[in-house]
Amino acid sequence: MAGNSIGKLFKVTTFGESHGLALGCIVDGVPPGLDLAESDLQHDLDRRKPGTSRYTTQRREADQVKILSGVFEGKTTGTSIGLLIENADQRSQDYSRIKDIFRPSHADYTYQQKYGVRDYRGGGRASARETAMRVAAGAIAKKYLFEKCGITIRGYLAQMGDIQCEFKDWQQVSQNPFFCADEEKLIQLDELLRELKKTGDSIGAKVTIVAENVPVGLGEPVFDRLDADLAHALMSINAVKGVEIGDGFAAVTRRGSQNRDEITSAGFLSNHAGGILGGISSGQKICANIALKATPSIEIVGKSIDIHGKDVDVSTHGRHDPCVGIRAVPIAEAMMAITLMDHYLRHRAQCNDVDAINYFK
Amino acid sequence: MAGNSIGKLFKVTTFGESHGLALGCIVDGVPPGLDLAESDLQHDLDRRKPGTSRYTTQRREADQVKILSGVFEGKTTGTSIGLLIENADQRSQDYSRIKDIFRPSHADYTYQQKYGVRDYRGGGRASARETAMRVAAGAIAKKYLFEKCGITIRGYLAQMGDIQCEFKDWQQVSQNPFFCADEEKLIQLDELLRELKKTGDSIGAKVTIVAENVPVGLGEPVFDRLDADLAHALMSINAVKGVEIGDGFAAVTRRGSQNRDEITSAGFLSNHAGGILGGISSGQKICANIALKATPSIEIVGKSIDIHGKDVDVSTHGRHDPCVGIRAVPIAEAMMAITLMDHYLRHRAQCNDVDAINYFK
Amino acid sequence: MAGNSIGKLFKVTTFGESHGLALGCIVDGVPPGLDLAESDLQHDLDRRKPGTSRYTTQRREADQVKILSGVFEGKTTGTSIGLLIENADQRSQDYSRIKDIFRPSHADYTYQQKYGVRDYRGGGRASARETAMRVAAGAIAKKYLFEKCGITIRGYLAQMGDIQCEFKDWQQVSQNPFFCADEEKLIQLDELLRELKKTGDSIGAKVTIVAENVPVGLGEPVFDRLDADLAHALMSINAVKGVEIGDGFAAVTRRGSQNRDEITSAGFLSNHAGGILGGISSGQKICANIALKATPSIEIVGKSIDIHGKDVDVSTHGRHDPCVGIRAVPIAEAMMAITLMDHYLRHRAQCNDVDAINYFK
Amino acid sequence: MAGNSIGKLFKVTTFGESHGLALGCIVDGVPPGLDLAESDLQHDLDRRKPGTSRYTTQRREADQVKILSGVFEGKTTGTSIGLLIENADQRSQDYSRIKDIFRPSHADYTYQQKYGVRDYRGGGRASARETAMRVAAGAIAKKYLFEKCGITIRGYLAQMGDIQCEFKDWQQVSQNPFFCADEEKLIQLDELLRELKKTGDSIGAKVTIVAENVPVGLGEPVFDRLDADLAHALMSINAVKGVEIGDGFAAVTRRGSQNRDEITSAGFLSNHAGGILGGISSGQKICANIALKATPSIEIVGKSIDIHGKDVDVSTHGRHDPCVGIRAVPIAEAMMAITLMDHYLRHRAQCNDVDAINYFK
């Protein structure tokens, strides 16, 4: 059916292949009266875009977004917003070699089997290039949520391979090409990535996303819980294999007496739950972690088959990120923003007559 | 808005509170001509139902399901199927004590803040009792998928606290009250649960779900990926805080050369991806893990506030599971079944003209 | 897929066959805090229910609705509301005769062809009995809309056969069994229906529905226009073959200079548009007409075929309404209420920051 | 919320204003392997496009559509198809005069009240220019349905003002600028339009759409009936005020014995129902009529108010169609095609295991 939309009230629908003419997006349900310009979207697009450091793919894309509708005299009109980014640096010849091959751990095999046809150029629709449009749409959500309730949604690289990067401060995150919040780890990260380049390998990563100032009450039990919709949105990002809300898998070994978040008249005493109780935001920080696998597009030769079922050796010499987790940070922020925006509007629809009470001193 | 439905073509909509008159469900989109009787649903309902062993809540519920529509002369007719389970053992008096209290780490606080009103009896809609209907609906999906493609969907308890339970064999799972696939761990599990009862505490758990014989091609990139929809469905289960597809968070420390699933003319050489590539099923086993937190409903006194914002001590003496992870097994199976069923129908809608090719010897 | 739901934010999902155990419904998205009791739903159910006058089917059904969830201590809680009506007077034997026959102009043929199986008892799911649940759900919408904005939604029989019934006053409508607003036509209506009973025939009708005090701004261009969603909701009622908004087909012969609704500082000078401009409510009365065909269930013998393709004669001696248009009045009111409620919530979600201006003296 | 999408499995989402940079559309759910080129869409776009005859607006637009994604090497890939048409002949100065005025019977007033802001240039999003994208999307549906089942979807002008145009033959329809199937009426139509130009007025119209070779079984009772979804799709077209399926309002005065469609082993004896029974296609021709109001954009001075509530006179000297019903023909065809395509895929999803039987000789 139709799988290229996300959100119910704030609905984002995307199109575009890695090496097609353009990437596009329709953002529907944006409240009217929001000041919006292309520059509001460009900042996050630039954070995601390739070729900005030696640590990411060298493909060069300006990722210049055009707003084609839904904004008039600088304000959103409440109608659908059309966004477009033209593909510049396509170099399809890079890919002709693997036209007839199923790259291992890529979507080549499953797209071919599902659709009987596929755009093999750079992974076509399965390429992470598609996420540029998520970032553009997410930037609209971020802007509205911040202006409306002061919500901030930020992420950082929490781990790359065995290198754990604690959260030190947000300033740091924007001052290095790794979205790392821990200055002390920058050298190790650099060394690991240089070594991977040398060996022609890649590495997995963990990214943490935090939303602050989220009002209590967002989320629709029982199926459209905020945590369930976040899991959906984050797991839909390329290469993501796991999602945690709050402490996630650490809860497996904990007892109720250790894991529960006690409450006093001064507020919550802890936030193991990651800001969501019963699928509804609690007013605490919303925290989520995602696990990203290492890209299988590496130079080290691997086994696979071609479209005739013949055994072949595969080695990827195209332009790839040694750690896709790095550029996943703005993408994951965008997906959390889209999800929160959708639930902000949903909550307003059903519960607008209700005022939350401030129980805390 | 409306958060009580899941699935697009196979759509499940539920209602009912822990201590209301009844739980109910409408299953819409079931193909016609499927042999279906209440006994087909009862088996899984009995696996989930409370009071079956000393290790679960002592609340007694027959959980007898009635099919009210959509089945005629033993066959589904293609119209919506109405299901009903009446609540028997309600004992609301158990809960009157906590009427004015927000139990820590429960949904009491967030429901009150979101809706301005809540059914405090046993957690009302937020109670895991709601999941009985998911199990009933999942049983329909399981039956159709098995009869149509031989798909089996089974789960087991992978870990409780620090006790890891490897997968040994499926027979074992049905022969103990823990859904444990590793006979050697039964004594440890029993001891842990006895100790928790004594201390009035609870414990977290990890559950693994495996679907076999799933055809290649299920899943709708880019947002309704099969893994994304599974993450949504599984994270929507009460107490779930994390979801992994395949190796999940283990991918963080792995290199591309270690983590990719190579392919040969004899088939895939590994399944780190958990049977999903690019959001589409690969024909391999689909594997997912979920992390369940320990229930905060414990006897050990904890801090909280009441609906007037006053500090109070909370201790729960109601009837609760020391490890909610145990009964989560059939629930998680049901959520995976509902998700696969939805995508089976979705795939048939768009790609019915395409025949997958068998590439493997 | 799943066709038994209507509404996006105020979502109504129904189940149940004419001669099944029960009819049921889940109403999802109801705002919390609304005072609601079964008696609030029963009034409209009684207006629709059969056997209340000599002019409708003699099937006897109390149509007593039970609220199974979503209401606690007399107030809606914001969770899904489960409704149930048990079927009492089923008399399946009435129908065994036509078990193998496709009644002309009924859904027998199309259900059999679509699903390969059908519940032949009284038309099964295709029976207008299904509409009882629409009326129950609509009553919730009506109550909320009236309490919130003073919106009233009322209908009347505008025409039966050649008898046109002008609108005189609303009082009259509740004082006769025809929902007729024109006292002078009651004798003619009675005579026509007696004559139809004698000849064993039936007749078509036109029903008009009017919503007053609807705020300006409801409707979502471009596809979910208020008029488009009303057309969908009204055309989904059994036997409806046409829908008009405002003057409808009369606009075909009119010129722009005759048909436009001019505006002055005192307000609109006319309402040819029926209260909707560009798919959005204008603040004027919303008016819609529907055309209902005569039921094909008549005693006069007609030609058809049986399930073996053999020619047969069909004559229906079951219990049927000589004019289904009569009881369609409360059903059409309910469908308009459900549609307005959905758009009321949708408008609040997106445009809550906007205040409409009163331009009129 | 999000009102710019139509269809569930074949989903069309549009953006664009009359005088914005471009119109765009995403068509999601298109089956893979369909041969598709821009030329396949251009034919219907050219039938709808302005400036092709003296009887339509003189605005000049090439309406050249670009396919930006979802098609590779001439075939659809199953991914979302992005379509774009750039606006050429914008002439915004035409509209600056009415910047502060609510044109009577236009959407100016309701958009302003709903959104608090509006793009006043040529009606912005409310302009019928938006329908170009519906025509492009509909052309994809038409092509698939024809290649797959030989379904044809064609429309004609059935009435303009008092001039009734019977259906004579389809050839005729493409040989005159009115989409008229009755050659004898061409002179009258021409005279009426010349007279309207002179007097600066406009006129209403009726359009009939017919789908042939539609298989039995399309439609999802009870809310997503085929007729209900057609009513929604057709009523969503600008200026449409009424929808009829089959004989529509003529059924009001008919008796069951006159109106029912009898069946014999040779087939149906009539088609008063318009090819839909119980919301499901019967295999007969599907026929629908729509009523279009005269455009209120006329030179004859009319009363209205400005955005300050002051009384003003309005006279439109922009470029407008004297009868918008003419160009509505390809638009209505497109909306029927989109609806049938969606239900074709929906039927395949749920009932693919069922084979319809040919009961007729």
mmCIF file of C-alpha atoms in Angstrom, chain A residues 1-6 8-9 12-14 102-107 109-116 125-126 130 134 159-162 192 195-196 199 201-206 216-225 227-229 231-232 235-238 240-246 248-249 251-257 259-266 268-269 272-274 276-278 280-282 289-296 298 300-309 311 314 335 346-347 349-351 354-361, chain B residues 1-6 8-9 12-14 102-107 109-116 125-126 130 134 159-162 192 195-196 199 201-206 216-225 227-229 231-232 235-238 240-246 248-249 251-257 259-266 268-269 272-274 276-278 280-282 289-296 298 300-311 314 335 346-347 349-351 354-361:
data_model
loop_
_atom_site.group_PDB
_atom_site.id
_atom_site.type_symbol
_atom_site.label_atom_id
_atom_site.label_comp_id
_atom_site.label_asym_id
_atom_site.label_seq_id
_atom_site.Cartn_x
_atom_site.Cartn_y
_atom_site.Cartn_z
ATOM 1 C CA MET A 1 0.000 0.000 0.000
ATOM 2 C CA ALA A 2 1.308 3.450 0.801
ATOM 3 C CA GLY A 3 4.321 3.385 3.118
ATOM 4 C CA ASN A 4 5.903 6.738 2.426
ATOM 5 C CA SER A 5 3.972 8.782 4.987
ATOM 6 C CA ILE A 6 4.467 9.242 8.719
ATOM 7 C CA LYS A 8 -1.465 11.446 11.374
ATOM 8 C CA LEU A 9 -2.093 15.119 12.088
ATOM 9 C CA VAL A 12 5.105 13.882 6.238
ATOM 10 C CA THR A 13 5.136 12.110 2.860
ATOM 11 C CA THR A 14 8.378 11.763 0.917
ATOM 12 C CA PHE A 102 22.818 -8.042 -4.470
ATOM 13 C CA ARG A 103 25.134 -6.252 -2.081
ATOM 14 C CA PRO A 104 25.114 -8.245 1.199
ATOM 15 C CA SER A 105 23.091 -6.687 4.041
ATOM 16 C CA HIS A 106 21.688 -4.091 1.651
ATOM 17 C CA ALA A 107 18.125 -3.783 0.429
ATOM 18 C CA TYR A 109 17.848 -8.406 -2.601
ATOM 19 C CA THR A 110 14.615 -7.572 -0.799
ATOM 20 C CA TYR A 111 13.602 -4.736 -3.157
ATOM 21 C CA GLN A 112 14.195 -6.995 -6.141
ATOM 22 C CA GLN A 113 12.130 -9.780 -4.594
ATOM 23 C CA LYS A 114 9.317 -7.518 -3.417
ATOM 24 C CA TYR A 115 8.947 -5.338 -6.497
ATOM 25 C CA GLY A 116 10.517 -7.432 -9.263
ATOM 26 C CA ARG A 125 14.873 4.582 -2.645
ATOM 27 C CA ALA A 126 16.629 2.520 0.038
ATOM 28 C CA GLU A 130 16.044 9.852 1.413
ATOM 29 C CA ARG A 134 12.938 13.911 6.974
ATOM 30 C CA GLN A 159 29.018 5.404 21.338
ATOM 31 C CA MET A 160 31.058 4.404 18.303
ATOM 32 C CA GLY A 161 32.322 0.830 18.370
ATOM 33 C CA ASP A 162 33.784 0.433 21.851
ATOM 34 C CA LEU A 192 39.206 4.770 14.865
ATOM 35 C CA GLU A 195 41.989 3.064 10.894
ATOM 36 C CA LEU A 196 38.654 2.022 9.356
ATOM 37 C CA THR A 199 41.285 -1.251 6.470
ATOM 38 C CA ASP A 201 35.865 -1.299 7.044
ATOM 39 C CA SER A 202 33.005 0.459 8.893
ATOM 40 C CA ILE A 203 31.638 0.576 12.446
ATOM 41 C CA GLY A 204 28.361 0.693 14.352
ATOM 42 C CA ALA A 205 27.218 3.424 16.722
ATOM 43 C CA LYS A 206 24.734 4.447 19.374
ATOM 44 C CA VAL A 216 2.821 16.366 30.248
ATOM 45 C CA GLY A 217 0.060 14.566 28.350
ATOM 46 C CA LEU A 218 1.405 13.745 24.882
ATOM 47 C CA GLY A 219 0.687 10.207 23.648
ATOM 48 C CA GLU A 220 -2.402 8.167 22.775
ATOM 49 C CA PRO A 221 -2.834 4.899 24.609
ATOM 50 C CA VAL A 222 -3.054 2.095 23.870
ATOM 51 C CA PHE A 223 -1.447 1.579 20.472
ATOM 52 C CA ASP A 224 -0.332 5.074 19.566
ATOM 53 C CA ARG A 225 1.600 5.486 22.787
ATOM 54 C CA ASP A 227 6.988 5.563 23.151
ATOM 55 C CA ALA A 228 5.518 3.215 20.529
ATOM 56 C CA ASP A 229 5.338 5.970 17.932
ATOM 57 C CA ALA A 231 10.057 3.487 18.366
ATOM 58 C CA HIS A 232 8.371 3.376 14.972
ATOM 59 C CA MET A 235 13.409 2.308 13.785
ATOM 60 C CA SER A 236 12.383 3.603 10.354
ATOM 61 C CA ILE A 237 15.801 5.286 9.993
ATOM 62 C CA ASN A 238 18.224 3.392 7.766
ATOM 63 C CA VAL A 240 18.793 1.348 12.995
ATOM 64 C CA LYS A 241 18.474 -2.051 14.701
ATOM 65 C CA GLY A 242 17.393 -1.135 18.212
ATOM 66 C CA VAL A 243 15.475 1.508 20.123
ATOM 67 C CA GLU A 244 15.442 2.211 23.849
ATOM 68 C CA ILE A 245 13.218 4.587 25.778
ATOM 69 C CA GLY A 246 14.848 5.790 28.992
ATOM 70 C CA GLY A 248 15.800 0.539 27.923
ATOM 71 C CA PHE A 249 17.445 -2.872 28.180
ATOM 72 C CA ALA A 251 15.614 -2.458 33.010
ATOM 73 C CA VAL A 252 15.901 -6.217 32.388
ATOM 74 C CA THR A 253 18.207 -6.759 35.337
ATOM 75 C CA ARG A 254 16.626 -4.197 37.660
ATOM 76 C CA ARG A 255 14.094 -4.670 40.420
ATOM 77 C CA GLY A 256 10.934 -2.632 40.782
ATOM 78 C CA SER A 257 12.401 -1.004 43.885
ATOM 79 C CA ASN A 259 13.744 1.009 38.595
ATOM 80 C CA ARG A 260 10.635 2.909 39.630
ATOM 81 C CA ASP A 261 10.721 6.698 39.456
ATOM 82 C CA GLU A 262 9.532 7.959 42.806
ATOM 83 C CA ILE A 263 7.670 11.242 43.075
ATOM 84 C CA THR A 264 7.697 13.926 45.757
ATOM 85 C CA SER A 265 6.080 17.310 46.027
ATOM 86 C CA ALA A 266 9.398 18.630 44.687
ATOM 87 C CA PHE A 268 10.315 13.199 40.191
ATOM 88 C CA LEU A 269 13.362 11.711 41.942
ATOM 89 C CA HIS A 272 14.493 5.642 34.382
ATOM 90 C CA ALA A 273 11.348 5.691 32.284
ATOM 91 C CA GLY A 274 12.737 8.324 29.921
ATOM 92 C CA ILE A 276 7.026 8.502 29.336
ATOM 93 C CA LEU A 277 4.545 6.702 31.630
ATOM 94 C CA GLY A 278 1.731 4.553 30.248
ATOM 95 C CA ILE A 280 2.074 9.484 27.814
ATOM 96 C CA SER A 281 4.749 12.129 28.366
ATOM 97 C CA SER A 282 5.299 12.866 32.058
ATOM 98 C CA ASN A 289 18.747 5.627 22.326
ATOM 99 C CA ILE A 290 19.155 4.006 18.947
ATOM 100 C CA ALA A 291 21.622 1.373 17.741
ATOM 101 C CA LEU A 292 22.959 1.755 14.215
ATOM 102 C CA LYS A 293 24.699 -1.053 12.429
ATOM 103 C CA ALA A 294 27.922 -0.521 10.495
ATOM 104 C CA THR A 295 27.265 0.048 6.808
ATOM 105 C CA PRO A 296 27.875 -3.118 4.792
ATOM 106 C CA ILE A 298 32.918 -1.603 2.597
ATOM 107 C CA ILE A 300 36.730 -5.656 2.317
ATOM 108 C CA VAL A 301 35.583 -8.330 -0.065
ATOM 109 C CA GLY A 302 32.434 -10.220 0.903
ATOM 110 C CA LYS A 303 30.362 -13.039 -0.527
ATOM 111 C CA SER A 304 27.102 -12.543 -2.327
ATOM 112 C CA ILE A 305 25.091 -13.596 -5.378
ATOM 113 C CA ASP A 306 24.055 -11.839 -8.559
ATOM 114 C CA ILE A 307 20.563 -11.563 -10.028
ATOM 115 C CA HIS A 308 21.116 -14.911 -11.749
ATOM 116 C CA GLY A 309 21.851 -16.632 -8.452
ATOM 117 C CA ASP A 311 28.128 -16.618 -6.388
ATOM 118 C CA VAL A 314 31.538 -7.910 -3.546
ATOM 119 C CA MET A 335 12.108 11.832 13.641
ATOM 120 C CA ARG A 346 -3.376 15.064 18.586
ATOM 121 C CA HIS A 347 -3.431 15.957 22.248
ATOM 122 C CA ALA A 349 -7.570 17.844 19.381
ATOM 123 C CA GLN A 350 -8.907 15.553 22.080
ATOM 124 C CA CYS A 351 -7.886 17.145 25.360
ATOM 125 C CA VAL A 354 -8.205 19.896 30.004
ATOM 126 C CA ASP A 355 -5.564 21.927 31.815
ATOM 127 C CA ALA A 356 -2.670 20.031 33.316
ATOM 128 C CA ILE A 357 -1.991 20.922 36.951
ATOM 129 C CA ASN A 358 1.415 21.860 38.300
ATOM 130 C CA TYR A 359 1.777 19.519 41.275
ATOM 131 C CA PHE A 360 5.363 20.406 42.016
ATOM 132 C CA LYS A 361 6.897 23.144 44.118
ATOM 133 C CA MET B 1 -7.426 11.541 18.522
ATOM 134 C CA ALA B 2 -8.040 7.830 18.144
ATOM 135 C CA GLY B 3 -5.188 5.731 19.532
ATOM 136 C CA ASN B 4 -6.912 2.423 20.130
ATOM 137 C CA SER B 5 -6.367 0.892 16.702
ATOM 138 C CA ILE B 6 -3.372 -0.860 15.181
ATOM 139 C CA LYS B 8 -4.031 -0.615 8.344
ATOM 140 C CA LEU B 9 -5.410 -3.557 6.366
ATOM 141 C CA VAL B 12 -7.450 -4.214 15.481
ATOM 142 C CA THR B 13 -9.371 -1.749 17.662
ATOM 143 C CA THR B 14 -9.830 -2.448 21.372
ATOM 144 C CA PHE B 102 -0.398 8.546 41.876
ATOM 145 C CA ARG B 103 1.433 5.225 42.075
ATOM 146 C CA PRO B 104 5.078 5.875 41.098
ATOM 147 C CA SER B 105 6.059 4.713 37.587
ATOM 148 C CA HIS B 106 2.417 3.978 36.791
ATOM 149 C CA ALA B 107 0.188 5.799 34.351
ATOM 150 C CA TYR B 109 -0.162 10.654 36.996
ATOM 151 C CA THR B 110 -0.044 10.980 33.210
ATOM 152 C CA TYR B 111 -3.649 9.853 32.637
ATOM 153 C CA GLN B 112 -4.849 12.330 35.244
ATOM 154 C CA GLN B 113 -2.860 15.143 33.657
ATOM 155 C CA LYS B 114 -3.818 14.281 30.096
ATOM 156 C CA TYR B 115 -7.506 13.607 30.592
ATOM 157 C CA GLY B 116 -8.317 15.411 33.833
ATOM 158 C CA ARG B 125 -7.346 1.426 30.600
ATOM 159 C CA ALA B 126 -3.612 1.453 31.382
ATOM 160 C CA GLU B 130 -6.192 -4.699 28.025
ATOM 161 C CA ARG B 134 -4.500 -8.226 21.551
ATOM 162 C CA GLN B 159 16.277 -13.350 30.537
ATOM 163 C CA MET B 160 14.870 -12.575 33.990
ATOM 164 C CA GLY B 161 17.019 -10.256 36.078
ATOM 165 C CA ASP B 162 20.503 -11.685 35.737
ATOM 166 C CA LEU B 192 14.313 -15.735 42.225
ATOM 167 C CA GLU B 195 12.685 -14.443 46.942
ATOM 168 C CA LEU B 196 10.922 -11.523 45.241
ATOM 169 C CA THR B 199 10.897 -9.213 49.791
ATOM 170 C CA ASP B 201 9.773 -6.740 45.047
ATOM 171 C CA SER B 202 9.593 -7.386 41.281
ATOM 172 C CA ILE B 203 12.039 -7.910 38.419
ATOM 173 C CA GLY B 204 12.586 -7.012 34.754
ATOM 174 C CA ALA B 205 12.865 -9.438 31.864
ATOM 175 C CA LYS B 206 13.821 -9.893 28.253
ATOM 176 C CA VAL B 216 10.442 -12.488 1.347
ATOM 177 C CA GLY B 217 8.913 -9.102 0.538
ATOM 178 C CA LEU B 218 6.852 -8.004 3.543
ATOM 179 C CA GLY B 219 7.335 -4.392 4.627
ATOM 180 C CA GLU B 220 6.674 -0.955 3.122
ATOM 181 C CA PRO B 221 9.620 1.378 2.859
ATOM 182 C CA VAL B 222 10.310 4.018 3.905
ATOM 183 C CA PHE B 223 8.241 4.699 7.021
ATOM 184 C CA ASP B 224 6.135 1.564 7.307
ATOM 185 C CA ARG B 225 9.182 -0.666 7.208
ATOM 186 C CA ASP B 227 11.048 -3.441 11.459
ATOM 187 C CA ALA B 228 9.591 -0.013 12.224
ATOM 188 C CA ASP B 229 6.066 -1.394 12.484
ATOM 189 C CA ALA B 231 9.034 -1.755 16.913
ATOM 190 C CA HIS B 232 5.790 0.181 17.194
ATOM 191 C CA MET B 235 6.840 -1.001 22.226
ATOM 192 C CA SER B 236 3.086 -0.523 22.622
ATOM 193 C CA ILE B 237 3.008 -3.439 25.099
ATOM 194 C CA ASN B 238 2.817 -2.365 28.729
ATOM 195 C CA VAL B 240 8.266 -2.560 27.328
ATOM 196 C CA LYS B 241 11.216 -0.129 27.290
ATOM 197 C CA GLY B 242 13.343 -1.434 24.445
ATOM 198 C CA VAL B 243 13.065 -3.276 21.147
ATOM 199 C CA GLU B 244 15.783 -4.970 19.125
ATOM 200 C CA ILE B 245 15.554 -6.431 15.635
ATOM 201 C CA GLY B 246 18.115 -9.183 15.073
ATOM 202 C CA GLY B 248 20.034 -4.988 17.977
ATOM 203 C CA PHE B 249 22.406 -3.060 20.237
ATOM 204 C CA ALA B 251 25.633 -3.994 16.306
ATOM 205 C CA VAL B 252 26.996 -0.853 17.973
ATOM 206 C CA THR B 253 30.403 -2.410 18.628
ATOM 207 C CA ARG B 254 30.609 -4.453 15.443
ATOM 208 C CA ARG B 255 32.356 -3.678 12.190
ATOM 209 C CA GLY B 256 30.730 -3.961 8.782
ATOM 210 C CA SER B 257 32.936 -6.939 8.034
ATOM 211 C CA ASN B 259 28.016 -7.640 11.027
ATOM 212 C CA ARG B 260 27.005 -8.037 7.391
ATOM 213 C CA ASP B 261 25.057 -11.128 6.406
ATOM 214 C CA GLU B 262 26.853 -12.622 3.427
ATOM 215 C CA ILE B 263 24.923 -14.508 0.779
ATOM 216 C CA THR B 264 25.863 -17.540 -1.287
ATOM 217 C CA SER B 265 23.964 -19.629 -3.798
ATOM 218 C CA ALA B 266 23.213 -21.914 -0.832
ATOM 219 C CA PHE B 268 22.418 -16.502 3.733
ATOM 220 C CA LEU B 269 25.485 -17.283 5.841
ATOM 221 C CA HIS B 272 22.537 -10.538 12.254
ATOM 222 C CA ALA B 273 19.817 -8.412 10.648
ATOM 223 C CA GLY B 274 17.017 -10.529 12.118
ATOM 224 C CA ILE B 276 14.742 -7.758 7.639
ATOM 225 C CA LEU B 277 16.760 -5.781 5.042
ATOM 226 C CA GLY B 278 15.792 -2.247 4.036
ATOM 227 C CA ILE B 280 11.528 -5.712 3.988
ATOM 228 C CA SER B 281 11.511 -9.351 5.118
ATOM 229 C CA SER B 282 14.361 -11.339 3.585
ATOM 230 C CA ASN B 289 13.881 -8.904 21.539
ATOM 231 C CA ILE B 290 11.990 -6.727 23.977
ATOM 232 C CA ALA B 291 13.020 -5.399 27.389
ATOM 233 C CA LEU B 292 10.326 -5.278 30.061
ATOM 234 C CA LYS B 293 10.737 -3.249 33.197
ATOM 235 C CA ALA B 294 9.849 -4.637 36.604
ATOM 236 C CA THR B 295 6.346 -3.675 37.662
ATOM 237 C CA PRO B 296 6.389 -0.751 40.095
ATOM 238 C CA ILE B 298 5.376 -3.729 44.828
ATOM 239 C CA ILE B 300 8.235 -2.159 49.337
ATOM 240 C CA VAL B 301 7.218 1.318 50.368
ATOM 241 C CA GLY B 302 7.971 4.070 47.890
ATOM 242 C CA LYS B 303 7.534 7.830 47.733
ATOM 243 C CA SER B 304 4.829 9.538 45.736
ATOM 244 C CA ILE B 305 2.232 12.290 45.893
ATOM 245 C CA ASP B 306 -1.540 12.312 46.014
ATOM 246 C CA ILE B 307 -3.945 14.210 43.755
ATOM 247 C CA HIS B 308 -3.601 17.211 46.066
ATOM 248 C CA GLY B 309 0.158 17.264 45.604
ATOM 249 C CA LYS B 310 0.836 16.000 49.135
ATOM 250 C CA ASP B 311 3.745 13.632 49.776
ATOM 251 C CA VAL B 314 2.924 3.970 48.573
ATOM 252 C CA MET B 335 1.740 -8.154 18.323
ATOM 253 C CA ARG B 346 -0.398 -4.888 2.228
ATOM 254 C CA HIS B 347 2.171 -6.709 0.147
ATOM 255 C CA ALA B 349 -2.346 -5.379 -2.461
ATOM 256 C CA GLN B 350 0.591 -3.670 -4.152
ATOM 257 C CA CYS B 351 2.826 -6.477 -5.378
ATOM 258 C CA VAL B 354 5.208 -10.014 -8.705
ATOM 259 C CA ASP B 355 6.507 -13.507 -7.997
ATOM 260 C CA ALA B 356 9.539 -13.799 -5.757
ATOM 261 C CA ILE B 357 12.302 -15.959 -7.221
ATOM 262 C CA ASN B 358 13.991 -18.780 -5.351
ATOM 263 C CA TYR B 359 17.686 -17.938 -5.752
ATOM 264 C CA PHE B 360 18.952 -20.611 -3.419
ATOM 265 C CA LYS B 361 19.823 -24.244 -3.992
#
